[in-house]
Amino acid sequence: MDATGSAEHFTRMGTLGIEEEFYVVDEFGRPTSGTDELVYETEPPAVLDGRLDHELFKCVIETQTPRIDDPADAGEHLRSVRDALVDHAEANGFGIAAAGLHPLAKWRELEHAEKPRYKSQLDRIQYPQHRNTTAGLHVHVGVDDADKAVWVANELRWHLPLMLALSANSPYWNGFDTGLQSARGKIFEALPNTGMPTVFDDYDAFEAYERRMLETGSIDDRGELWFDVRPHSGHGTVEVRAPDGQADPDRVLAFVEYVHELVVDLAERYEDGESGRRLRREFLDENKWRAIRHGQSADLLSRDLSTTRSVEELVEIESDRLGIDGLWELYDRESGAERQRRLRSEEGVMALADSLRLS
């Protein structure tokens, strides 16, 4: 990875890229070390060539789709990558599971990756990174101008808690029920340079921040700016990183649809000269906390911060405004966190673990 990116990378509007973090699991559905075998020691299927990597723990693996020029092709690309990963894992004696946090993951019992980048992070960050068994969904949307990308990322911030509320899929942490709907949201926020970013005036301001963080040794590369949304100066995209990981591909595609339509809509607003809303991060942090704690049952501060609205009301507003259906499909179904708790209570831990496996 290059340490810094460039404004010159922002050349395409509306393209898509989907990154997913998964858990490598054993025959009992428990997270286990497997990324050495799957990433380094065996040859993955062609569709995963150059699109498969490990994360901090040897039980967490990441896939990336190729650049998707037509959003209508997102489902085909997503399923192709997932199917290839499952086949590759099964051929090597593993399974693949997805959630924001795996309910059976106990960080003290799991191995960290040996990649120098991660060793450096572990040494520098210590405890918060040592326990970071999180897994998320990242959606990239291409933007054809760097200043536009920064403006869009600024505006997207209000929408992130709604995404997190609808994606909440991590009630269990280190073996116990946290009482939260997305414990991943809090575990990951313990790292530096995470959570809700502040507003940047333009790309020059963002680039100056990125470079200062590098020059002062605060980060080793731009990839360590782990905010819930960021202009990706390497890919030329706006990257949304708010949702928990999901086992169901249809749930992933609903978030992909929403993020894509949001970015395109905001890009058009930027081109029309809209001034934007410089919302205080503290209010947005409050919305994120509500999403973490209550998930789909949350009441969130409205776009103008004058009142609160239920997730259901916001789903209706956003669906009608953007002409999309996926948010309703997410809201009308049992949430990931609710499903995990129900399965553990009614059928036990093994049924819970099995429900998170990709097939």
GROMACS .gro file of C-alpha atoms in nm, residues 40 54 115 126 182 198 210 224 249 261 312 328 338 357:
model
   14
   40TYR     CA    1  -0.037  -1.780   0.142
   54HIS     CA    2  -0.599  -1.157   0.592
  115LYS     CA    3   0.248  -0.942   0.881
  126GLN     CA    4  -0.150  -0.226   2.238
  182SER     CA    5  -2.363  -0.368   1.776
  198THR     CA    6  -1.496   1.574   1.148
  210GLU     CA    7  -0.344   1.270   0.602
  224GLU     CA    8  -0.490   0.344   0.926
  249PRO     CA    9  -2.577  -1.152   0.069
  261GLU     CA   10  -2.770   0.598  -0.432
  312GLU     CA   11  -3.885   0.306   1.068
  328TRP     CA   12  -3.745  -0.174   0.388
  338GLU     CA   13  -3.221  -1.018   1.761
  357ARG     CA   14  -2.190  -1.970   0.827
   0.00000   0.00000   0.00000
